[in-house]
Amino acid sequence: MAVPSQAAASIPLAARPASAADPPPVDPPPVDTIYRRYFLAGIAVILTAGATWGAYLLWRICFAGSFTGISIHHVNAHGHAQIFGWVGLFMMGFAYQMFPRFWKTRLLAPRLAAATFLAMLVGLVMCTLAMPFPGQRWAPPTALAGGLITVAAAAVFAGQLVATFRRSTANLQPWSAFALAALMWFVIQAGFSTWHTWNLMTAGTQGELLWYLATYQAVLRDVQIHGLALFMILGVSMHMVPGLLRTRPTPRCAGWTALGALSLAVVAESVLFVAYRWTGNHWLATGLMLPWVMLAVGVALVAGPWRLWRRPRVSDRSIKFIRAAYLWLAISLVMLMLLPAHHLLSGLPFSHAYYGAIRHAITVGFISLMIMGMAAKIVPSLNGVGRRTLSGLWGPFILVNTGCLLRVSLQSLTDWHDTAFMLVGVSGVLEVAGLAWWSAHLLAIMWRGRHTAAMADERPDHAVTPARLASHHIVADVVHWHPQTIDVLVALGFTPVRSRLLRRTLARRVTLAQAAMIGRIPLADLLAALNQAIDAPPVEGLPSCSSGCAPCHCAAKRESASASGEPMGAHQ
């Protein structure tokens, strides 16, 4: 949310300045590092029951020569681990860590985040272990109990973030509405998944099992992928991608229109499919094309203004992941709309291979690449690791994209050529290798971050305290030189500086100019407020501006103009 240019005048500068005898601000450790346990657990899941188990199942499909040649219960257990363990845990860790900061507030009841993590992990393990064994007496009750625990964890997580947003002073922007809608889909799909799993595991006959599978499986995946994952990623992208790429943001009107179109599309495709299955009316199935088109239109309204097809103006290793992810999203939506054409050309009433290829394009191509790209961006920042010391992650990027390309193309070709089964298994190996490479890199960064934070206070600071603060000064240095500036920064919305841990890590990599850009605050106002707080002397020889503002504010304007490359007249 943009801060008016008069914001600096409203800061309580008359408050008692902090002195050396003042106690340091109280840190909330669970909030500062809560993302780590979620990310670490997500990595553990993707390298075991997620991608690795999926690659094993894919090889079994290859040897069987059919995508229906393995147990659906094994496939669903793998899918459950992917949705709740890979997507869910990373989403929860990111939201807990970043959303309160985006909304410029503190997380409500932060200790609940640790309890929610434990509940989600326990429920996930119970379901994943029990789902492959529907014939065992212990399995269905265990899966049901795990599902209910997962529903409770999702509800607490969603309620906690909704309450945090309502407590903040942030206005409801389209990106926040997308994120809050994703929380709703998270709870809905958790309950739906529990009900669906129970029905599949307790089906009395093969016919009953197939009916539940054919009627509700596709709807569940639509809610999980088009509802939960797509809404959350679009919301976060609306907030972060324009700043990262230095491109146009999504217009407010387009954002609200896209939210309405996508919400209606997810509801419509779910209701139409279930109605088709209940009635057998093929006209209802034909009507699915409308919500599929609405999905494409909604995504275009959000991402179109970013012009991802153009060469980016900045160099950042996460950008290639984001651009490739949205390309895969477009491919999956085009393939979805071509589903009737594929059935017509192949002569099949329904193609498990082609439909699975569509799902893989959006789950691995879009969702997984976005997780990889966003984590590659925020984890180094949260751990105080400089960008120049990081690798470009080209290896994981090429492996995952190559694996996804092989999987989507070869799996679609199996409807015509059985020889494609001989090669499609390689795709899973490539994807697992890329994810393992990326995971090892992320783990190394978090390990370095722990040592950086632990040793930060022991490193001597040889910097000379300047008489005035300028745009190039580091936030961590500013609060070290002048502790009273913490109150100023917090008043302007930079709440992370309350935390000693984040001052040791994230704030060591951010200049005042970058902080102003991140917080969408005029650099002139930020510098004026900080220099006034430290009683900085006026710049000698600097004339007062025609509007009669204070010399420090004129100096700040000159700093702002210098940083942006604009002439001074542009600010008058």
Coordinates of C-alpha atoms in Angstrom, one line a residue:
M1 CA 0.0 0.0 0.0
A2 CA 1.5 3.3 -1.0
V3 CA 2.2 5.8 1.7
P4 CA 1.3 9.4 1.1
S5 CA 4.2 11.9 0.7
Q6 CA 3.2 13.5 4.0
A7 CA 3.7 10.3 5.9
A8 CA 7.0 11.5 7.3
A9 CA 5.4 14.4 9.1
S10 CA 3.2 12.0 11.1
I11 CA 6.0 10.0 12.6
P12 CA 6.3 10.3 16.4
L13 CA 9.8 11.8 16.4
A14 CA 9.4 13.5 19.7
A15 CA 9.4 10.1 21.4
R16 CA 12.3 9.4 23.7
P17 CA 15.3 8.3 21.7
A18 CA 16.8 5.0 22.5
S19 CA 20.0 5.1 24.4
A20 CA 22.7 2.6 25.1
A21 CA 21.0 1.7 28.4
D22 CA 17.7 0.9 26.7
P23 CA 16.9 -2.8 26.5
P24 CA 16.9 -4.2 23.0
P25 CA 13.6 -4.8 21.3
V26 CA 11.9 -8.1 22.1
D27 CA 12.4 -10.6 19.4
P28 CA 9.7 -13.2 18.5
P29 CA 11.9 -16.1 17.4
P30 CA 9.1 -18.4 16.2
V31 CA 7.9 -15.8 13.7
D32 CA 11.4 -15.0 12.4
T33 CA 12.3 -18.5 11.4
I34 CA 8.9 -20.3 11.1
Y35 CA 9.3 -20.8 7.4
R36 CA 12.4 -23.1 7.9
R37 CA 10.5 -26.0 9.4
Y38 CA 7.9 -25.9 6.8
F39 CA 10.4 -25.6 3.9
L40 CA 12.5 -28.4 5.4
A41 CA 9.5 -30.7 5.7
G42 CA 8.4 -29.8 2.2
I43 CA 11.8 -30.8 0.9
A44 CA 11.7 -34.1 2.8
V45 CA 8.3 -34.9 1.3
I46 CA 9.2 -34.0 -2.3
L47 CA 12.3 -36.2 -2.1
T48 CA 10.4 -39.2 -0.7
A49 CA 6.7 -39.7 -1.1
G50 CA 6.4 -36.8 -3.6
A51 CA 8.6 -36.8 -6.7
T52 CA 10.7 -39.8 -5.9
W53 CA 7.7 -42.1 -5.3
G54 CA 6.1 -40.6 -8.3
A55 CA 9.1 -41.5 -10.5
Y56 CA 8.9 -45.1 -9.2
L57 CA 5.2 -45.3 -10.0
L58 CA 6.0 -43.9 -13.5
W59 CA 8.5 -46.7 -14.1
R60 CA 5.9 -49.2 -13.1
I61 CA 3.5 -47.7 -15.6
C62 CA 6.1 -47.9 -18.3
F63 CA 6.7 -51.6 -17.6
A64 CA 2.9 -52.3 -17.5
G65 CA 2.4 -50.3 -20.7
S66 CA -0.8 -48.6 -19.3
F67 CA -1.5 -45.6 -17.1
T68 CA -4.2 -47.8 -15.4
G69 CA -1.7 -50.5 -14.6
I70 CA -1.0 -49.5 -11.0
S71 CA -3.2 -49.2 -8.0
I72 CA -5.2 -46.0 -7.8
H73 CA -4.7 -46.0 -4.0
H74 CA -0.9 -45.7 -4.5
V75 CA -1.4 -42.9 -7.0
N76 CA -3.7 -41.0 -4.6
A77 CA -1.3 -41.4 -1.7
H78 CA 1.5 -39.9 -3.9
G79 CA -0.9 -37.1 -5.0
H80 CA -1.9 -36.5 -1.3
A81 CA 1.8 -36.1 -0.4
Q82 CA 2.4 -33.7 -3.3
I83 CA -0.6 -31.4 -2.5
F84 CA -0.3 -31.3 1.3
G85 CA 3.4 -31.9 1.7
W86 CA 5.0 -30.1 -1.2
V87 CA 2.5 -27.4 -2.1
G88 CA 0.8 -27.1 1.2
L89 CA 3.9 -26.9 3.5
F90 CA 5.7 -24.5 1.3
M91 CA 2.6 -22.3 1.0
M92 CA 2.1 -22.3 4.7
G93 CA 5.7 -21.5 5.5
F94 CA 5.8 -18.7 2.9
A95 CA 2.5 -17.2 4.1
Y96 CA 3.4 -17.3 7.8
Q97 CA 6.7 -15.7 7.1
M98 CA 5.8 -13.1 4.5
F99 CA 2.1 -12.2 4.6
P100 CA 2.3 -10.3 7.9
R101 CA 5.2 -8.3 6.5
F102 CA 3.4 -7.6 3.3
W103 CA 0.5 -6.3 5.4
K104 CA 2.9 -4.4 7.7
T105 CA 1.8 -6.1 10.9
R106 CA 2.7 -8.9 13.2
L107 CA 1.4 -12.5 13.0
L108 CA -1.4 -13.1 15.4
A109 CA -0.7 -15.8 18.0
P110 CA 2.6 -16.8 16.4
R111 CA 3.0 -19.9 18.7
L112 CA 0.0 -21.4 16.8
A113 CA 2.2 -21.6 13.7
A114 CA 4.4 -24.3 15.4
A115 CA 1.4 -26.3 16.6
T116 CA -0.2 -26.1 13.1
F117 CA 3.0 -27.4 11.5
L118 CA 3.0 -30.4 13.8
A119 CA -0.6 -31.1 13.2
M120 CA -0.2 -30.8 9.4
L121 CA 2.8 -33.1 9.4
V122 CA 1.2 -35.7 11.6
G123 CA -2.0 -35.7 9.5
L124 CA 0.1 -35.9 6.3
V125 CA 2.1 -38.9 7.4
M126 CA -0.9 -40.8 8.7
C127 CA -2.8 -40.3 5.4
T128 CA 0.1 -41.1 3.2
L129 CA 1.0 -44.3 5.0
A130 CA -2.5 -45.6 5.2
M131 CA -3.9 -44.7 1.8
P132 CA -2.1 -47.5 -0.1
F133 CA -3.6 -50.2 2.1
P134 CA -7.4 -50.0 1.8
G135 CA -7.8 -53.7 2.6
Q136 CA -6.2 -53.5 6.0
R137 CA -8.5 -52.9 8.9
W138 CA -6.3 -50.2 10.4
A139 CA -5.9 -48.2 7.2
P140 CA -9.2 -46.5 6.6
P141 CA -9.6 -45.2 10.2
T142 CA -6.0 -44.0 10.2
A143 CA -6.5 -42.2 7.0
L144 CA -9.7 -40.6 8.3
A145 CA -8.1 -39.5 11.5
G146 CA -5.1 -38.1 9.6
G147 CA -7.5 -36.3 7.2
L148 CA -9.4 -34.7 10.1
I149 CA -6.2 -33.5 11.7
T150 CA -5.2 -32.0 8.4
V151 CA -8.6 -30.2 8.1
A152 CA -8.1 -28.8 11.6
A153 CA -4.6 -27.6 10.8
A154 CA -5.7 -26.0 7.6
A155 CA -8.6 -24.2 9.3
V156 CA -6.4 -22.9 12.1
F157 CA -3.8 -21.7 9.6
A158 CA -6.4 -19.9 7.4
G159 CA -8.2 -18.4 10.4
Q160 CA -4.9 -17.2 11.9
L161 CA -3.9 -15.3 8.7
V162 CA -7.4 -13.9 8.2
A163 CA -7.4 -12.6 11.7
T164 CA -3.9 -11.2 11.1
F165 CA -5.0 -9.3 8.0
R166 CA -8.1 -7.9 9.7
R167 CA -5.9 -6.6 12.6
S168 CA -3.6 -4.9 10.1
T169 CA -4.2 -1.4 8.6
A170 CA -3.7 -2.8 5.0
N171 CA -6.4 -2.1 2.5
L172 CA -7.9 -5.1 0.7
Q173 CA -6.0 -5.2 -2.6
P174 CA -6.7 -7.8 -5.4
W175 CA -3.5 -9.7 -4.5
S176 CA -4.6 -10.1 -0.9
A177 CA -8.1 -11.1 -2.0
F178 CA -6.5 -13.9 -4.1
A179 CA -4.4 -15.1 -1.2
L180 CA -7.4 -15.0 1.2
A181 CA -9.5 -16.9 -1.4
A182 CA -6.7 -19.5 -1.6
L183 CA -7.0 -20.0 2.2
M184 CA -10.7 -20.8 1.7
W185 CA -9.9 -23.3 -1.1
F186 CA -7.2 -24.8 1.2
V187 CA -9.8 -25.6 3.9
I188 CA -12.4 -26.8 1.4
Q189 CA -10.1 -29.2 -0.5
A190 CA -8.8 -30.6 2.8
G191 CA -12.3 -31.6 3.9
F192 CA -13.2 -32.8 0.4
S193 CA -10.0 -34.9 0.2
T194 CA -10.8 -36.5 3.6
W195 CA -14.3 -37.4 2.5
H196 CA -13.2 -38.7 -0.9
T197 CA -10.4 -40.8 0.5
W198 CA -12.8 -42.4 3.0
N199 CA -15.2 -43.3 0.2
L200 CA -12.5 -44.8 -2.0
M201 CA -11.0 -46.9 0.8
T202 CA -14.3 -48.2 2.1
A203 CA -16.0 -48.9 -1.2
G204 CA -17.7 -52.3 -1.0
T205 CA -17.4 -53.2 -4.7
Q206 CA -15.1 -52.4 -7.6
G207 CA -18.1 -50.7 -9.3
E208 CA -18.7 -48.5 -6.3
L209 CA -15.0 -47.6 -6.2
L210 CA -14.9 -46.7 -9.9
W211 CA -18.1 -44.6 -9.6
Y212 CA -16.6 -42.5 -6.8
L213 CA -13.3 -42.3 -8.6
A214 CA -14.8 -41.2 -11.9
T215 CA -17.2 -38.7 -10.3
Y216 CA -15.1 -36.9 -7.7
Q217 CA -11.4 -37.4 -8.4
A218 CA -11.2 -34.8 -11.2
V219 CA -13.3 -32.3 -9.2
L220 CA -11.0 -32.7 -6.2
R221 CA -7.9 -32.1 -8.3
D222 CA -9.6 -29.0 -9.9
V223 CA -10.2 -27.5 -6.5
Q224 CA -6.7 -28.3 -5.3
I225 CA -4.9 -27.1 -8.5
H226 CA -7.2 -24.4 -10.0
G227 CA -8.5 -23.3 -6.6
L228 CA -5.8 -23.5 -4.0
A229 CA -2.5 -23.5 -5.9
L230 CA -3.5 -21.2 -8.8
F231 CA -5.1 -18.6 -6.5
M232 CA -2.2 -18.5 -4.1
I233 CA 0.4 -18.3 -6.8
L234 CA -1.4 -15.6 -8.7
G235 CA -1.9 -13.5 -5.5
V236 CA 1.8 -13.7 -4.5
S237 CA 2.8 -13.0 -8.1
M238 CA 0.7 -9.9 -8.3
H239 CA 2.5 -8.6 -5.2
M240 CA 6.0 -9.6 -6.0
V241 CA 6.6 -10.2 -9.8
P242 CA 6.1 -6.6 -11.0
G243 CA 8.7 -5.3 -8.5
L244 CA 11.0 -8.1 -9.3
L245 CA 10.8 -7.6 -13.1
R246 CA 10.4 -3.8 -12.9
T247 CA 7.3 -4.0 -15.1
R248 CA 3.8 -2.8 -15.0
P249 CA 1.6 -4.2 -12.1
T250 CA -1.7 -5.8 -12.8
P251 CA -4.3 -3.0 -12.9
R252 CA -6.7 -3.0 -9.9
C253 CA -9.8 -3.4 -12.1
A254 CA -8.2 -6.3 -14.0
G255 CA -7.2 -8.0 -10.7
W256 CA -10.8 -7.8 -9.3
T257 CA -12.2 -9.0 -12.6
A258 CA -9.8 -11.9 -12.8
L259 CA -10.7 -12.9 -9.2
G260 CA -14.4 -13.1 -10.1
A261 CA -13.8 -14.9 -13.4
L262 CA -11.5 -17.5 -11.8
S263 CA -13.7 -18.1 -8.8
L264 CA -16.7 -18.6 -11.1
A265 CA -14.6 -20.9 -13.3
V266 CA -13.5 -23.2 -10.5
V267 CA -17.1 -23.5 -9.1
A268 CA -18.6 -24.0 -12.6
E269 CA -16.2 -26.7 -13.7
S270 CA -16.7 -28.6 -10.5
V271 CA -20.5 -28.3 -10.5
L272 CA -20.9 -29.1 -14.3
F273 CA -18.7 -32.2 -14.0
V274 CA -20.6 -33.6 -11.0
A275 CA -23.9 -32.8 -12.7
Y276 CA -22.8 -34.6 -15.8
R277 CA -21.8 -37.7 -13.9
W278 CA -25.1 -37.8 -12.0
T279 CA -27.3 -37.3 -15.0
G280 CA -25.2 -38.7 -17.9
N281 CA -26.2 -35.6 -19.9
H282 CA -23.3 -35.0 -22.4
W283 CA -24.4 -31.4 -23.0
L284 CA -23.3 -30.6 -19.5
A285 CA -19.9 -32.0 -20.3
T286 CA -19.8 -29.8 -23.4
G287 CA -20.4 -26.8 -21.2
L288 CA -17.1 -27.4 -19.4
M289 CA -15.4 -25.5 -22.2
L290 CA -16.8 -22.2 -20.8
P291 CA -15.1 -22.4 -17.4
W292 CA -11.9 -23.6 -19.1
V293 CA -11.9 -20.5 -21.3
M294 CA -12.7 -18.3 -18.2
L295 CA -9.6 -19.8 -16.5
A296 CA -7.4 -18.7 -19.4
V297 CA -9.0 -15.3 -19.5
G298 CA -8.5 -14.8 -15.8
V299 CA -4.9 -15.8 -15.9
A300 CA -4.3 -13.4 -18.9
L301 CA -5.9 -10.5 -17.0
V302 CA -3.5 -11.0 -14.1
A303 CA -0.2 -11.9 -15.9
G304 CA -0.7 -10.1 -19.2
P305 CA 0.5 -6.7 -18.1
W306 CA 3.8 -8.2 -16.9
R307 CA 4.8 -9.0 -20.5
L308 CA 6.7 -12.1 -19.4
W309 CA 7.6 -12.9 -23.1
R310 CA 9.9 -9.8 -23.2
R311 CA 13.5 -9.9 -22.1
P312 CA 13.7 -8.9 -18.4
R313 CA 15.2 -5.6 -17.5
V314 CA 17.0 -7.0 -14.5
S315 CA 19.2 -10.1 -13.8
D316 CA 17.9 -12.4 -11.1
R317 CA 18.1 -16.2 -11.0
S318 CA 14.5 -16.5 -9.9
I319 CA 13.2 -14.8 -13.1
K320 CA 13.8 -17.7 -15.4
F321 CA 11.8 -20.0 -13.1
I322 CA 8.9 -17.6 -13.0
R323 CA 8.8 -17.0 -16.8
A324 CA 9.0 -20.7 -17.5
A325 CA 6.3 -21.5 -14.9
Y326 CA 3.8 -19.1 -16.6
L327 CA 4.7 -20.6 -19.9
W328 CA 3.8 -24.1 -18.6
L329 CA 0.6 -22.6 -17.1
A330 CA -0.3 -21.4 -20.6
I331 CA 0.5 -24.7 -22.1
S332 CA -1.6 -26.6 -19.6
L333 CA -4.6 -24.3 -20.2
V334 CA -4.3 -24.6 -24.0
M335 CA -4.1 -28.4 -23.6
L336 CA -7.1 -28.4 -21.4
M337 CA -9.2 -26.6 -24.0
L338 CA -7.9 -29.0 -26.7
L339 CA -9.1 -32.0 -24.7
P340 CA -12.2 -32.6 -26.9
A341 CA -10.0 -32.4 -30.0
H342 CA -7.6 -35.0 -28.6
H343 CA -10.5 -37.4 -27.9
L344 CA -11.8 -36.9 -31.4
L345 CA -8.4 -37.6 -33.0
S346 CA -7.5 -40.5 -30.8
G347 CA -10.9 -42.1 -31.0
L348 CA -10.9 -42.6 -27.2
P349 CA -13.9 -41.7 -25.0
F350 CA -11.4 -40.6 -22.3
S351 CA -7.6 -40.4 -22.4
H352 CA -6.0 -41.0 -19.1
A353 CA -2.6 -40.3 -20.7
Y354 CA -3.5 -36.9 -22.1
Y355 CA -5.5 -35.8 -19.1
G356 CA -2.5 -36.8 -16.9
A357 CA -0.2 -34.8 -19.2
I358 CA -2.3 -31.7 -18.6
R359 CA -2.1 -32.2 -14.9
H360 CA 1.7 -32.7 -15.0
A361 CA 2.2 -29.5 -17.0
I362 CA 0.5 -27.4 -14.4
T363 CA 1.7 -29.3 -11.2
V364 CA 5.3 -29.7 -12.1
G365 CA 5.7 -27.1 -14.9
F366 CA 3.8 -24.3 -13.2
I367 CA 3.5 -25.0 -9.4
S368 CA 6.8 -26.6 -8.8
L369 CA 8.8 -24.1 -10.8
M370 CA 7.1 -21.3 -9.0
I371 CA 8.0 -22.8 -5.6
M372 CA 11.6 -23.3 -6.8
G373 CA 11.8 -19.7 -8.1
M374 CA 10.2 -18.0 -5.2
A375 CA 12.2 -20.0 -2.6
A376 CA 15.4 -19.2 -4.5
K377 CA 14.5 -15.5 -4.1
I378 CA 13.4 -15.2 -0.5
V379 CA 15.5 -17.8 1.3
P380 CA 18.8 -16.1 0.6
S381 CA 17.4 -12.8 1.7
L382 CA 16.0 -14.2 4.9
N383 CA 19.4 -15.7 5.7
G384 CA 21.5 -12.7 4.8
V385 CA 23.3 -14.4 1.9
G386 CA 24.4 -12.0 -0.8
R387 CA 23.2 -12.5 -4.4
R388 CA 26.7 -12.4 -5.8
T389 CA 27.7 -15.6 -3.8
L390 CA 24.8 -17.6 -5.3
S391 CA 24.8 -19.9 -8.2
G392 CA 22.4 -19.4 -11.1
L393 CA 20.6 -22.7 -10.5
W394 CA 20.7 -23.5 -14.2
G395 CA 21.2 -27.2 -13.5
P396 CA 18.0 -27.7 -11.6
F397 CA 16.1 -25.4 -14.0
I398 CA 17.2 -27.4 -17.1
L399 CA 16.6 -30.8 -15.5
V400 CA 13.1 -30.1 -14.3
N401 CA 12.0 -28.4 -17.5
T402 CA 13.5 -31.2 -19.6
G403 CA 11.8 -33.8 -17.5
C404 CA 8.5 -32.0 -17.7
L405 CA 8.7 -31.6 -21.4
L406 CA 9.5 -35.3 -21.9
R407 CA 6.7 -36.3 -19.6
V408 CA 4.0 -34.1 -21.2
S409 CA 4.9 -34.9 -24.8
L410 CA 5.7 -38.6 -24.5
Q411 CA 2.7 -39.3 -22.2
S412 CA 0.4 -37.7 -24.8
L413 CA 1.9 -39.9 -27.5
T414 CA 1.2 -43.1 -25.7
D415 CA -2.4 -42.9 -27.0
W416 CA -0.9 -43.7 -30.5
H417 CA 2.5 -45.3 -29.9
D418 CA 3.3 -47.8 -27.2
T419 CA 7.0 -47.2 -27.7
A420 CA 6.6 -43.9 -25.9
F421 CA 6.2 -45.9 -22.7
M422 CA 9.8 -47.0 -23.0
L423 CA 11.1 -43.4 -22.7
V424 CA 8.6 -41.6 -20.5
G425 CA 10.1 -43.1 -17.3
V426 CA 13.3 -41.1 -17.9
S427 CA 11.4 -37.9 -17.3
G428 CA 10.8 -38.7 -13.7
V429 CA 14.5 -39.3 -13.1
L430 CA 15.4 -36.0 -14.5
E431 CA 12.8 -34.1 -12.4
V432 CA 13.9 -35.8 -9.2
A433 CA 17.5 -35.0 -9.9
G434 CA 16.7 -31.4 -10.5
L435 CA 14.6 -31.1 -7.4
A436 CA 17.3 -32.8 -5.3
W437 CA 19.9 -30.4 -6.7
W438 CA 17.7 -27.4 -5.9
S439 CA 17.0 -28.8 -2.4
A440 CA 20.6 -29.3 -1.6
H441 CA 21.3 -25.7 -2.6
L442 CA 18.4 -24.4 -0.4
L443 CA 19.6 -26.5 2.6
A444 CA 23.1 -25.1 2.2
I445 CA 21.7 -21.5 2.3
M446 CA 19.7 -22.1 5.4
W447 CA 22.7 -23.7 7.1
R448 CA 24.8 -20.7 6.2
G449 CA 22.1 -18.4 7.5
R450 CA 22.1 -20.0 10.9
H451 CA 25.8 -19.4 11.3
T452 CA 25.6 -15.9 9.8
A453 CA 23.0 -15.0 12.4
A454 CA 24.9 -16.6 15.3
M455 CA 28.1 -14.8 14.5
A456 CA 26.7 -11.4 13.4
D457 CA 27.1 -9.8 16.8
E458 CA 30.7 -10.9 17.1
R459 CA 31.9 -9.3 13.9
P460 CA 33.4 -5.8 14.5
D461 CA 31.9 -2.9 12.7
H462 CA 34.5 -0.7 11.2
A463 CA 32.1 1.7 9.5
V464 CA 32.3 5.3 10.5
T465 CA 29.0 6.8 11.6
P466 CA 28.1 9.4 9.0
A467 CA 26.7 12.8 9.9
R468 CA 23.8 12.3 7.5
L469 CA 22.0 9.2 6.1
A470 CA 21.8 8.7 2.4
S471 CA 20.1 6.3 0.0
H472 CA 23.1 4.0 -0.3
H473 CA 23.3 3.2 3.5
I474 CA 22.4 -0.3 4.7
V475 CA 19.4 -0.6 6.9
A476 CA 21.2 -2.7 9.4
D477 CA 24.0 -0.1 9.7
V478 CA 21.5 2.7 10.1
V479 CA 19.8 1.0 13.1
H480 CA 23.2 0.1 14.6
W481 CA 24.4 3.7 14.3
H482 CA 21.2 5.2 15.5
P483 CA 18.9 2.9 17.5
Q484 CA 16.2 5.6 17.6
T485 CA 15.6 5.1 13.9
I486 CA 13.9 1.8 14.6
D487 CA 10.8 3.6 15.8
V488 CA 10.8 5.7 12.6
L489 CA 11.1 2.6 10.3
V490 CA 8.4 0.8 12.2
A491 CA 6.1 3.8 11.9
L492 CA 6.6 3.8 8.2
G493 CA 5.7 0.1 8.0
F494 CA 9.1 -1.6 8.1
T495 CA 8.1 -3.9 11.0
P496 CA 10.8 -6.5 10.5
V497 CA 13.4 -4.2 12.0
R498 CA 11.9 -4.9 15.4
S499 CA 13.5 -8.4 15.1
R500 CA 17.1 -8.6 16.0
L501 CA 17.5 -11.8 13.8
L502 CA 16.1 -10.0 10.7
R503 CA 18.4 -7.0 11.4
R504 CA 21.3 -9.5 11.4
T505 CA 20.3 -11.1 8.1
L506 CA 17.8 -9.5 5.8
A507 CA 18.5 -5.9 6.8
R508 CA 22.3 -6.4 6.0
R509 CA 21.4 -6.8 2.3
V510 CA 18.9 -3.9 1.9
T511 CA 19.8 -0.2 1.3
L512 CA 17.5 2.6 2.3
A513 CA 16.7 3.2 -1.4
Q514 CA 15.7 -0.5 -1.8
A515 CA 13.7 -0.3 1.4
A516 CA 11.8 2.7 0.1
M517 CA 11.0 0.8 -3.1
I518 CA 9.9 -2.3 -1.3
G519 CA 7.7 -0.4 1.0
R520 CA 6.4 1.8 -1.8
I521 CA 7.4 4.9 0.2
P522 CA 8.9 8.0 -1.4
L523 CA 12.7 7.9 -0.8
A524 CA 12.6 11.6 0.0
D525 CA 10.2 11.1 2.9
L526 CA 12.1 8.2 4.3
L527 CA 15.4 10.0 4.3
A528 CA 13.9 13.2 5.7
A529 CA 12.3 11.3 8.6
L530 CA 15.4 9.4 9.4
N531 CA 17.7 12.4 9.3
Q532 CA 15.3 14.4 11.4
A533 CA 15.2 11.6 14.0
I534 CA 19.0 11.7 14.3
D535 CA 19.2 15.5 14.3
A536 CA 21.4 15.5 11.3
P537 CA 22.9 18.9 10.4
P538 CA 21.6 20.6 7.3
V539 CA 23.8 20.3 4.2
E540 CA 26.0 23.4 3.8
G541 CA 25.4 25.5 0.8
L542 CA 22.1 23.8 0.0
P543 CA 19.4 26.5 -0.7
S544 CA 15.9 26.1 0.6
C545 CA 13.4 25.0 -2.1
S546 CA 10.8 27.4 -3.4
S547 CA 8.1 25.7 -1.3
G548 CA 10.0 26.5 1.9
C549 CA 10.6 23.0 3.2
A550 CA 13.2 22.0 5.6
P551 CA 16.8 21.7 4.3
C552 CA 16.9 18.0 5.3
H553 CA 13.9 17.4 3.1
C554 CA 15.5 19.2 0.2
A555 CA 18.6 17.0 0.6
A556 CA 16.3 14.0 0.7
K557 CA 14.7 15.1 -2.6
R558 CA 18.2 15.5 -4.1
E559 CA 19.1 12.0 -2.9
S560 CA 15.8 10.6 -4.4
A561 CA 16.4 12.3 -7.7
S562 CA 20.0 11.0 -7.8
A563 CA 18.9 7.5 -7.1
S564 CA 16.1 7.5 -9.7
G565 CA 18.0 9.5 -12.4
E566 CA 15.3 12.2 -12.5
P567 CA 16.0 15.9 -12.5
M568 CA 15.2 17.8 -9.3
G569 CA 12.4 19.6 -11.1
A570 CA 10.5 16.3 -11.4
H571 CA 9.9 16.5 -7.6
Q572 CA 8.7 20.0 -7.5

